[in-house]
Short mmCIF file of C-alpha atoms and ligand atoms in Angstrom, two decimals:
data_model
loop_
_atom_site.label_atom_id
_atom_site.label_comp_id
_atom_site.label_asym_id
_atom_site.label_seq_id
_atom_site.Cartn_x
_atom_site.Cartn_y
_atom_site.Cartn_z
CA UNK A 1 106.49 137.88 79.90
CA UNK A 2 106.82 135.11 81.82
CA UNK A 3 104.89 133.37 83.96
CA UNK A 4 104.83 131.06 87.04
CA UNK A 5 102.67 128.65 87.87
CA UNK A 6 101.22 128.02 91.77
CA UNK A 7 99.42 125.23 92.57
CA UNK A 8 97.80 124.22 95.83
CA UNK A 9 95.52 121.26 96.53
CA UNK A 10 92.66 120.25 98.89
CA UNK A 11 92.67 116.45 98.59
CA UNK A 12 89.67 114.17 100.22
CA UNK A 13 90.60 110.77 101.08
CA UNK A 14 88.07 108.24 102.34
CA UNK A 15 88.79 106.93 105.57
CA UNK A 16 89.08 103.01 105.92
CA UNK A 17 85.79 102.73 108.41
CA UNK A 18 82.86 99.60 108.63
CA UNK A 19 80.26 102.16 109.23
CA UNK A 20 80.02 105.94 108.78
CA UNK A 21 81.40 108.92 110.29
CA UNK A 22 78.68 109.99 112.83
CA UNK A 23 76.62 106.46 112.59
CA UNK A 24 75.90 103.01 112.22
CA UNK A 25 75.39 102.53 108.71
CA UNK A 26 77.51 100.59 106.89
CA UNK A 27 80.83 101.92 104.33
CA UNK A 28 80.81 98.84 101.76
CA UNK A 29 81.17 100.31 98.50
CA UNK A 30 78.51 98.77 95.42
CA UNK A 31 75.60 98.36 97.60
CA UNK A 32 72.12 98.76 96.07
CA UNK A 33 71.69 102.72 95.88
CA UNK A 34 69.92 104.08 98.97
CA UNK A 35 70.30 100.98 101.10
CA UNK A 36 72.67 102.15 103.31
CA UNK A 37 71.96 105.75 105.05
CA UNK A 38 70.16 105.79 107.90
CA UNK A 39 68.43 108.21 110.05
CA UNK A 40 71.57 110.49 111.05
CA UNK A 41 72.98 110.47 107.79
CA UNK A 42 70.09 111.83 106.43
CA UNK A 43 69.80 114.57 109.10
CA UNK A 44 66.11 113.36 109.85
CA UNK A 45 64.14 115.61 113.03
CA UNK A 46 65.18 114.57 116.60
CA UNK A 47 68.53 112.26 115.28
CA UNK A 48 71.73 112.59 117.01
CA UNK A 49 75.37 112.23 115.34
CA UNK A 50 77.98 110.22 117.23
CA UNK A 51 81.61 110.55 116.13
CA UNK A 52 83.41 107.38 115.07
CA UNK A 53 86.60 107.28 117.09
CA UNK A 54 88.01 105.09 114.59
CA UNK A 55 88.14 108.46 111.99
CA UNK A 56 89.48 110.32 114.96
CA UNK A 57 92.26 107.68 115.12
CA UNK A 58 93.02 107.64 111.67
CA UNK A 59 93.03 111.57 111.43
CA UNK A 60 95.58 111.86 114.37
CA UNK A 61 97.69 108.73 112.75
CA UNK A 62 97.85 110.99 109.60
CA UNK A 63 98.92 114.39 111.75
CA UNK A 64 101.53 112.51 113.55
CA UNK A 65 103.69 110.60 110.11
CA UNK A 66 103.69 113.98 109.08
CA UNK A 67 104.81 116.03 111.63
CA UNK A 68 102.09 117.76 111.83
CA UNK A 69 100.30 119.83 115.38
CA UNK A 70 97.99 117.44 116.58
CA UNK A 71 95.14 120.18 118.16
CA UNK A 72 94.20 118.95 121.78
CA UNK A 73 90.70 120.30 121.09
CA UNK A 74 88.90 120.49 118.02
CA UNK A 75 85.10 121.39 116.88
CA UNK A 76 82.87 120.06 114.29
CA UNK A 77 81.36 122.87 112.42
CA UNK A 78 78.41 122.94 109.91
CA UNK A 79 79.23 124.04 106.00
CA UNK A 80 75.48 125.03 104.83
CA UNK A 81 74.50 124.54 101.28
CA UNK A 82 71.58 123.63 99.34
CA UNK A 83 72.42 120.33 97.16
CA UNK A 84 70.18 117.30 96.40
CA UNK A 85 72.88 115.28 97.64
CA UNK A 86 72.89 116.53 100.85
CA UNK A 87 69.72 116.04 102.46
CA UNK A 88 70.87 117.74 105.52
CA UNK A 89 71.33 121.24 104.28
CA UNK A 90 74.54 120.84 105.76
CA UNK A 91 77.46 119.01 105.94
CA UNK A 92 79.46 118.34 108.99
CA UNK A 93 83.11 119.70 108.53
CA UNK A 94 85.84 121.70 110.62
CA UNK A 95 85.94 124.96 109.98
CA UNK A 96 88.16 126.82 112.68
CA UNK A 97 89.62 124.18 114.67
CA UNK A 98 91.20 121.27 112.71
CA UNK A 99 92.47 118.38 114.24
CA UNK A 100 95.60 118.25 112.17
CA UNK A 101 97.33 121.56 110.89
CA UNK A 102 101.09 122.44 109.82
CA UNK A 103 101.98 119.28 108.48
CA UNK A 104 104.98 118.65 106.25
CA UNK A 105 105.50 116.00 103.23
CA UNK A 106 108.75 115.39 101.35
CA UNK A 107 108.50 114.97 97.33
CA UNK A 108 110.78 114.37 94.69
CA UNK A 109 111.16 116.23 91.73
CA UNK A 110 113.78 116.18 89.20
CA UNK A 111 116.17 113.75 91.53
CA UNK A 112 115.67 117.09 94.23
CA UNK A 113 114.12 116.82 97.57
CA UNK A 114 111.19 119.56 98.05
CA UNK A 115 109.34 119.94 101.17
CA UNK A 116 105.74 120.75 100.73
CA UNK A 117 103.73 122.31 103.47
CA UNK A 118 100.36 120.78 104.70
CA UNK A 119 97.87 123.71 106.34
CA UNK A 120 95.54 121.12 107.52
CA UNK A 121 94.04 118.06 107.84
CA UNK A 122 90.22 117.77 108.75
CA UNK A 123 87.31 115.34 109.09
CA UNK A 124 84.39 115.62 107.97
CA UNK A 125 81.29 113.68 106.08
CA UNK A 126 81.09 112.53 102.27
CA UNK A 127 77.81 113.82 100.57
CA UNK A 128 75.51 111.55 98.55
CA UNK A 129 75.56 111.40 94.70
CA UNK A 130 73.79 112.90 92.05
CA UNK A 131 73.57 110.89 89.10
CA UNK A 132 72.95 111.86 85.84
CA UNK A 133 74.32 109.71 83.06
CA UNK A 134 72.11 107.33 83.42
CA UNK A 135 69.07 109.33 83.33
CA UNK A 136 68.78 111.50 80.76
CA UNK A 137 66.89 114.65 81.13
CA UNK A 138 66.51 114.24 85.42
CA UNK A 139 69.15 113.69 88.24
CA UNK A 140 68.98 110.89 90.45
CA UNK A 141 70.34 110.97 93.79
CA UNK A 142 72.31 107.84 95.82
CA UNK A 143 72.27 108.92 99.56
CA UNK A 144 74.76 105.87 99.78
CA UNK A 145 78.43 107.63 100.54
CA UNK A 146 76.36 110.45 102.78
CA UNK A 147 78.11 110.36 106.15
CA UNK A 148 81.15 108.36 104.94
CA UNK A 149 84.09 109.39 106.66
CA UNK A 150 86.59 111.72 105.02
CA UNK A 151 89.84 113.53 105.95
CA UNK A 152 90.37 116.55 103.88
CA UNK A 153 93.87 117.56 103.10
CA UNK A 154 94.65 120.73 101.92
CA UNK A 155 98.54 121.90 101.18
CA UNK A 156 100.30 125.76 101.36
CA UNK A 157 100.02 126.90 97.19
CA UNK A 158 103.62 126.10 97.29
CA UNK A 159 103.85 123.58 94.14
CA UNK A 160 105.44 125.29 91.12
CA UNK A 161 104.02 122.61 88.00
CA UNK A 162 101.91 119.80 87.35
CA UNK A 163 104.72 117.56 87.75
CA UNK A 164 105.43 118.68 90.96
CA UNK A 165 101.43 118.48 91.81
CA UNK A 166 101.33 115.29 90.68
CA UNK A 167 104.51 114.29 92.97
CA UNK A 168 103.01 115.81 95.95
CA UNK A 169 99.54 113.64 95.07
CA UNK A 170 101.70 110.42 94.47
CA UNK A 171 103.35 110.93 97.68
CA UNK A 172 100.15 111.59 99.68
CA UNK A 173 98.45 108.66 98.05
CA UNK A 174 101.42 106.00 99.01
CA UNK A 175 101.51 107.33 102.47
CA UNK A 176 97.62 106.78 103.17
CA UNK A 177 97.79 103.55 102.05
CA UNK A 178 100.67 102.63 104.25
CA UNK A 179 99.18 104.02 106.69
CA UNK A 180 96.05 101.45 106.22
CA UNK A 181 93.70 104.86 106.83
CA UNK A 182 92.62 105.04 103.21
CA UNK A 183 92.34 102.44 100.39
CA UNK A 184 93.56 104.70 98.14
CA UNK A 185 91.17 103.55 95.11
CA UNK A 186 91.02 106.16 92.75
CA UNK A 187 88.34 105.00 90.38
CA UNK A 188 85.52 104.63 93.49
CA UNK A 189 86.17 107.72 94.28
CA UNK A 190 88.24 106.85 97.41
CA UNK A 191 91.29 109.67 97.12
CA UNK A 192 90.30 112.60 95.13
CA UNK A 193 91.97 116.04 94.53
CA UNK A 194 90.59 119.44 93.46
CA UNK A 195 93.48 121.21 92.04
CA UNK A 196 93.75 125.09 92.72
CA UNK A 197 95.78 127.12 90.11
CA UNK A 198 97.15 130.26 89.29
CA UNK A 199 99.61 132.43 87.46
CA UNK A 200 101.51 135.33 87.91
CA UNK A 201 104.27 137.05 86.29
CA UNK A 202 107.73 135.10 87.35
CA UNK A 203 109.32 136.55 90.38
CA UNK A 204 105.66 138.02 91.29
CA UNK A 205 105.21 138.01 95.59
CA UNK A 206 101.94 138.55 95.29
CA UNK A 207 99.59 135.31 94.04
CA UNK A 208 97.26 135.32 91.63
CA UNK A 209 93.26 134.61 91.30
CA UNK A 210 92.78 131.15 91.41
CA UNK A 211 90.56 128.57 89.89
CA UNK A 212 89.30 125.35 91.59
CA UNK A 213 89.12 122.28 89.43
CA UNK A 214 87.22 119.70 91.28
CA UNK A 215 87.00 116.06 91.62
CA UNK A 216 90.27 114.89 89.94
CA UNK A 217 90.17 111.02 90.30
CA UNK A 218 93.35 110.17 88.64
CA UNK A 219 97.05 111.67 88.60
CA UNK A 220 96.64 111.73 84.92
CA UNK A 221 93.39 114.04 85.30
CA UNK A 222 95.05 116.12 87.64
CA UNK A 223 98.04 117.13 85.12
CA UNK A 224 96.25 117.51 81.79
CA UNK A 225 93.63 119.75 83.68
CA UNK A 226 96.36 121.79 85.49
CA UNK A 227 98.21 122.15 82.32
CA UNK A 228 94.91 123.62 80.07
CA UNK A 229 94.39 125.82 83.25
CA UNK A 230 97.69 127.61 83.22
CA UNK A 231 97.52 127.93 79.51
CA UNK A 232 93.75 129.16 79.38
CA UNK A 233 94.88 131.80 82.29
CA UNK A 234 97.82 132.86 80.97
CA UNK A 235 96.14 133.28 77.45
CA UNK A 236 93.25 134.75 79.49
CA UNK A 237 95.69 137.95 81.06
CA UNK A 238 98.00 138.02 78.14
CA UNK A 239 94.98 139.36 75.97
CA UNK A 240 94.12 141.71 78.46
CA UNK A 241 91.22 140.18 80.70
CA UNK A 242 91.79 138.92 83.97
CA UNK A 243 90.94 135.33 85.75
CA UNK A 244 87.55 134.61 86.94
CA UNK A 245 87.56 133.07 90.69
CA UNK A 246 85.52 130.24 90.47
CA UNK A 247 85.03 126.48 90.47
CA UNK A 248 85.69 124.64 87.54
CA UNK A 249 84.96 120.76 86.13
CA UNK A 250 87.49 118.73 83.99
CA UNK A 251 85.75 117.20 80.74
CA UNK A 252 87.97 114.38 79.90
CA UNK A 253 86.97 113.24 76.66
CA UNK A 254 87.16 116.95 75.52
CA UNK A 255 90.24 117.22 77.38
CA UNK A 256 89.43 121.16 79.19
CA UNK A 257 87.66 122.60 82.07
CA UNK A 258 84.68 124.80 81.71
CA UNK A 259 82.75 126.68 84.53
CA UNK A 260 80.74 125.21 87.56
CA UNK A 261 79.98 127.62 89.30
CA UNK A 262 81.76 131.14 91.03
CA UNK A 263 83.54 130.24 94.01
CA UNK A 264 82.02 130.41 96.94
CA UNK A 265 83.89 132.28 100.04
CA UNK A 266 83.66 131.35 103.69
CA UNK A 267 81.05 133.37 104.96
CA UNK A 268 78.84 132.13 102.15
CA UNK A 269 78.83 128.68 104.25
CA UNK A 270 77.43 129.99 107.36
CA UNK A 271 79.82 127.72 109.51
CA UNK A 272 78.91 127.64 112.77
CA UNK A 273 80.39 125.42 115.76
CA UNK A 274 77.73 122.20 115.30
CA UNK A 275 75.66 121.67 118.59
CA UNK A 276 75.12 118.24 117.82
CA UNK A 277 78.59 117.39 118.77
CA UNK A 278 81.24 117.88 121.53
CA UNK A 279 84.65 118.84 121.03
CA UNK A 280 87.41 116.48 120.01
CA UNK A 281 89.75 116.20 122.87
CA UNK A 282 93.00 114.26 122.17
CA UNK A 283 95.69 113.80 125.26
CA UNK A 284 99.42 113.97 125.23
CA UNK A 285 99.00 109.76 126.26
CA UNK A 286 96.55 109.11 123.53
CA UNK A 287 99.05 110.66 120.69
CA UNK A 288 101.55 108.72 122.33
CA UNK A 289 99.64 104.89 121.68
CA UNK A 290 98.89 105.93 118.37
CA UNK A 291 102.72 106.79 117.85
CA UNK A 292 103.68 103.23 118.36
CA UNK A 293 101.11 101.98 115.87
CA UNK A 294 102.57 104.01 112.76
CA UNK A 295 103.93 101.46 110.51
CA UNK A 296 107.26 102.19 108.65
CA UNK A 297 106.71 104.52 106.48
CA UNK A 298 107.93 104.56 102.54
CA UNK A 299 111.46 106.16 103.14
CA UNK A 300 112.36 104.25 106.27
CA UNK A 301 111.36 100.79 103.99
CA UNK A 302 113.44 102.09 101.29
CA UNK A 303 116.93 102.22 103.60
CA UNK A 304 116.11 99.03 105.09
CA UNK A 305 115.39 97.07 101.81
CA UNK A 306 118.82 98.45 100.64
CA UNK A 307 120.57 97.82 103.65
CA UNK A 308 118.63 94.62 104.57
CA UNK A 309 118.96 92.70 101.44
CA UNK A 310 121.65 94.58 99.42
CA UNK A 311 119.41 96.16 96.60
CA UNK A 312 120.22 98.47 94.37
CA UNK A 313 118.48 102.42 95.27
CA UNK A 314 116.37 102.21 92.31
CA UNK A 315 115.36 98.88 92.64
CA UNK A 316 114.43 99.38 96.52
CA UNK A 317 112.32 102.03 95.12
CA UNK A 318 110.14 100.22 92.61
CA UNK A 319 109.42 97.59 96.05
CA UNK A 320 108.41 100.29 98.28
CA UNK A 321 105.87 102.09 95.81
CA UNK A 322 102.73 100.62 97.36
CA UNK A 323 102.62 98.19 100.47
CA UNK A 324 101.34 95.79 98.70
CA UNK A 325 105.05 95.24 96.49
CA UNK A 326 106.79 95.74 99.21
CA UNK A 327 105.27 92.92 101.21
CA UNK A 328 104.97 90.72 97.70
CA UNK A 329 108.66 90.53 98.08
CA UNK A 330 109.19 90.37 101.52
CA UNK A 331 107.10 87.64 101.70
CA UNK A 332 108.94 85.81 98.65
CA UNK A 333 112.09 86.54 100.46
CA UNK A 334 111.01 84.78 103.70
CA UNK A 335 111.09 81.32 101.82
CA UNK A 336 114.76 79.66 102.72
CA UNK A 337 117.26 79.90 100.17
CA UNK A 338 115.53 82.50 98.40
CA UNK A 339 117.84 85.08 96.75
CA UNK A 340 116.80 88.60 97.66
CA UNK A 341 118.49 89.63 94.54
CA UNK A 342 117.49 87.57 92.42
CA UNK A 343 114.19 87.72 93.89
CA UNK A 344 113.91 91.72 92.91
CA UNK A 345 115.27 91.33 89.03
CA UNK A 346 112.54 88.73 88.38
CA UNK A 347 109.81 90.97 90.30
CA UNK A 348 111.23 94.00 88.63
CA UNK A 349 111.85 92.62 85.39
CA UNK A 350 109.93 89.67 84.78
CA UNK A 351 106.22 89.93 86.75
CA UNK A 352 105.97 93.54 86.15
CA UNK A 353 106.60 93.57 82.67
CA UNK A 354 104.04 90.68 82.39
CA UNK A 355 101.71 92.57 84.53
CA UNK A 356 102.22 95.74 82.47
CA UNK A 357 101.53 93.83 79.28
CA UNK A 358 98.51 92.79 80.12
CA UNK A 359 97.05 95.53 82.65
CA UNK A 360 96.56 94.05 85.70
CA UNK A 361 97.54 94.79 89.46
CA UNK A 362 99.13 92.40 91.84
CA UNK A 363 96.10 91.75 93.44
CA UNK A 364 94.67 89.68 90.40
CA UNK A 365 97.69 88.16 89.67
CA UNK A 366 97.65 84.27 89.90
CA UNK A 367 101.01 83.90 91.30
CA UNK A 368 101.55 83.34 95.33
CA UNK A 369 105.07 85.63 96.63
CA UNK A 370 106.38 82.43 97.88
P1 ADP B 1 88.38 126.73 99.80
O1 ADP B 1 87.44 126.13 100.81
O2 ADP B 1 88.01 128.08 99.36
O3 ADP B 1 88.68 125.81 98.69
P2 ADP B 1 90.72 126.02 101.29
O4 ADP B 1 91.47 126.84 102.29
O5 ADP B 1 90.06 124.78 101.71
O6 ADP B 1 89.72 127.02 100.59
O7 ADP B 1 91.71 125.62 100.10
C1 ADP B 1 92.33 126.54 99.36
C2 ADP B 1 93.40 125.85 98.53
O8 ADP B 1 93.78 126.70 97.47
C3 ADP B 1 94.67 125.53 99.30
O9 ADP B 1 95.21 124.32 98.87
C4 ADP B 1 95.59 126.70 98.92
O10 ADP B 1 96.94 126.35 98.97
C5 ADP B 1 95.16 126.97 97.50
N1 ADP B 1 95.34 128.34 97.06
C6 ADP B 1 94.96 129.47 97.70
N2 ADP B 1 95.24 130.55 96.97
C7 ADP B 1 95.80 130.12 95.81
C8 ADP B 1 96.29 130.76 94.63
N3 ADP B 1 96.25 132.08 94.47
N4 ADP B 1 96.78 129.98 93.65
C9 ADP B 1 96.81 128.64 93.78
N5 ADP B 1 96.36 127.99 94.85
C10 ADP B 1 95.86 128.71 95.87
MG1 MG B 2 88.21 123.57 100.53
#
């Protein structure tokens, strides 16, 4: 028999914000551990959450580069669960009324255009940390990241590999980042995925029971644990059992997933509408502002760079991978007499090689674009 593969992912990306989603507190990552949550983040008797309008901004910045509905009104709901790291006994999400839904995002795979489908966008609050490494035998807990602003991103189950995951993830990651709305550091924790996978016998309508694999912090992560979760399923059905729904952690030195925990359905969360908070309303003139403040965007850099300065398609495409290349060698260009050509062969060939070689980002590199 054979089998396809269907893939969908809920990715949370950390909104670039000073202070926290419904408070004051400050966002800088590193600080001593339980220095930074205050009163409302911690849900104490009697607070009141305020929404930062900066998230709201972001969010709607988000909806609009990809195409997405912007909802006039949305609602804040509460997601109940009992966690150490979240103090509240809640966390505030949207449930039932997203601010962004049907979105769209372009990937490549194989040299072919594929549109993937976004169902929705939403914001909602970071919970604390539980730490256990580095205390054996008891769990510590860093209220820290509770209340930091997040915008969750979940796509239609309509990626067909872990290439193609990964693609879609790449993709997502670049635009945030050129967007400015997320920093897009991967090791902090800043833009994470949970990857949801199935199987089901090739030319199958129906989908699958699917596993959640959570907190993927790399693309690397994300494609070895996709790939040992279509092999354990299909190994799973093929010897006659069938595919537990459930949550699932990635053990990277041992290179699987095992069991977390089954997975939990809606009405296990309780959401209800949060009093705490009013509705989101967003105008037709507010969408429009925000319209002129999306920057250009990956694609429209890449037909610009090759019209602009007479680069090569493939070349173009190395300079637009992250904003911060792109402007490297726009700045570099700016100098007179500079050869745009030229410029891109030594970038291309010369600094990233070097920079390859010896692991390091642009960012720590001791060289000035011009
Ligand atoms: P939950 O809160 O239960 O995780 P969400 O609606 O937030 O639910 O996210 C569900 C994710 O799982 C979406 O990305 C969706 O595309 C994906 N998904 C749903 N069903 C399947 C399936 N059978 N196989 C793979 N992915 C799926
Ligand atoms: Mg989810």
């Amino acid at each position: 028999m054979e089998w396809e593969t269907v893939i969908g992912l809920e990715i949370h990306a950390q909104l670039v914000a000073d202070s926290k989603i419904f408070s004051g507190a400050s966002t800088v990552f590193g600080a001593e551990p339980n220095t930074q949550a205050c009163a409302v983040d911690l849900g104490l008797p009697g607070v009141l959450p305020v929404i930062n309008e900066k998230a709201v901004e972001m969010a709607v910045l988000f909806g609009i580069a990809t195409n997405a509905q912007i909802a006039r009104h949305s609602v804040f709901a509460r997601k109940n669960y009992f966690y150490p790291d979240l103090p509240k006994g809640y966390q505030i999400s949207q449930y039932e009324a997203p601010i962004v839904a049907h979105g769209t995002l372009n990937i490549e795979v194989d040299d072919e255009t594929k549109t993937i489908n976004i169902t929705r966008a939403h914001l909602e609050e970071d919970a604390g940390k539980s730490l256990h490494e580095e205390f054996p035998g008891s769990t510590a807990i860093d209220l820290n990241r509770a209340g930091t602003p997040l915008l969750e991103i979940v796509s239609e189950p309509e990626m067909r590999s872990a290439d193609e995951a990964v693609s879609y993830m790449r993709e997502l990651h670049r635009l945030v980042k050129y967007l400015g709305i997320c920093d897009g550091n991967m090791q902090d924790g800043s833009f994470r995925c949970d990857a949801n996978v199935s199987v089901r016998p090739k030319g199958s309508e129906e989908l699958g029971t699917r596993t959640e694999t959570k907190n993927l912090n790399s693309f690397r992560l994300v494609h070895q644990a996709i790939e040992y979760e279509v092999e354990r399923q299909i190994e799973i059905i093929e010897s006659g059992g069938s595919v537990v729904q459930e949550t699932r952690l990635f053990d990277a030195t041992k290179g699987e997933t095992r069991s977390m925990r089954s997975k939990e359905d809606a009405h296990d969360y309780r959401y209800f509408p949060d009093p705490d908070l009013l509705p989101i309303k967003v105008t037709e003139e507010y969408i429009n502002v925000l319209k002129i403040k999306v920057p250009e965007l990956p694609k429209e850099k890449l037909v610009r760079f090759v019209r602009q300065y007479g680069l090569a398609h493939d070349d173009a495409k190395i300079l637009i991978q992250d904003p911060e290349t792109a402007t490297f060698f726009e700045t570099a260009v700016e100098v007179d007499g500079a050869d745009p050509k030229q410029a891109c062969n030594w970038l291309i060939g010369e600094l990233f090689g070097a920079m390859n070689k010896a692991n390091r980002t642009l960012a720590d590199v001791p060289i000035s674009p011009d």
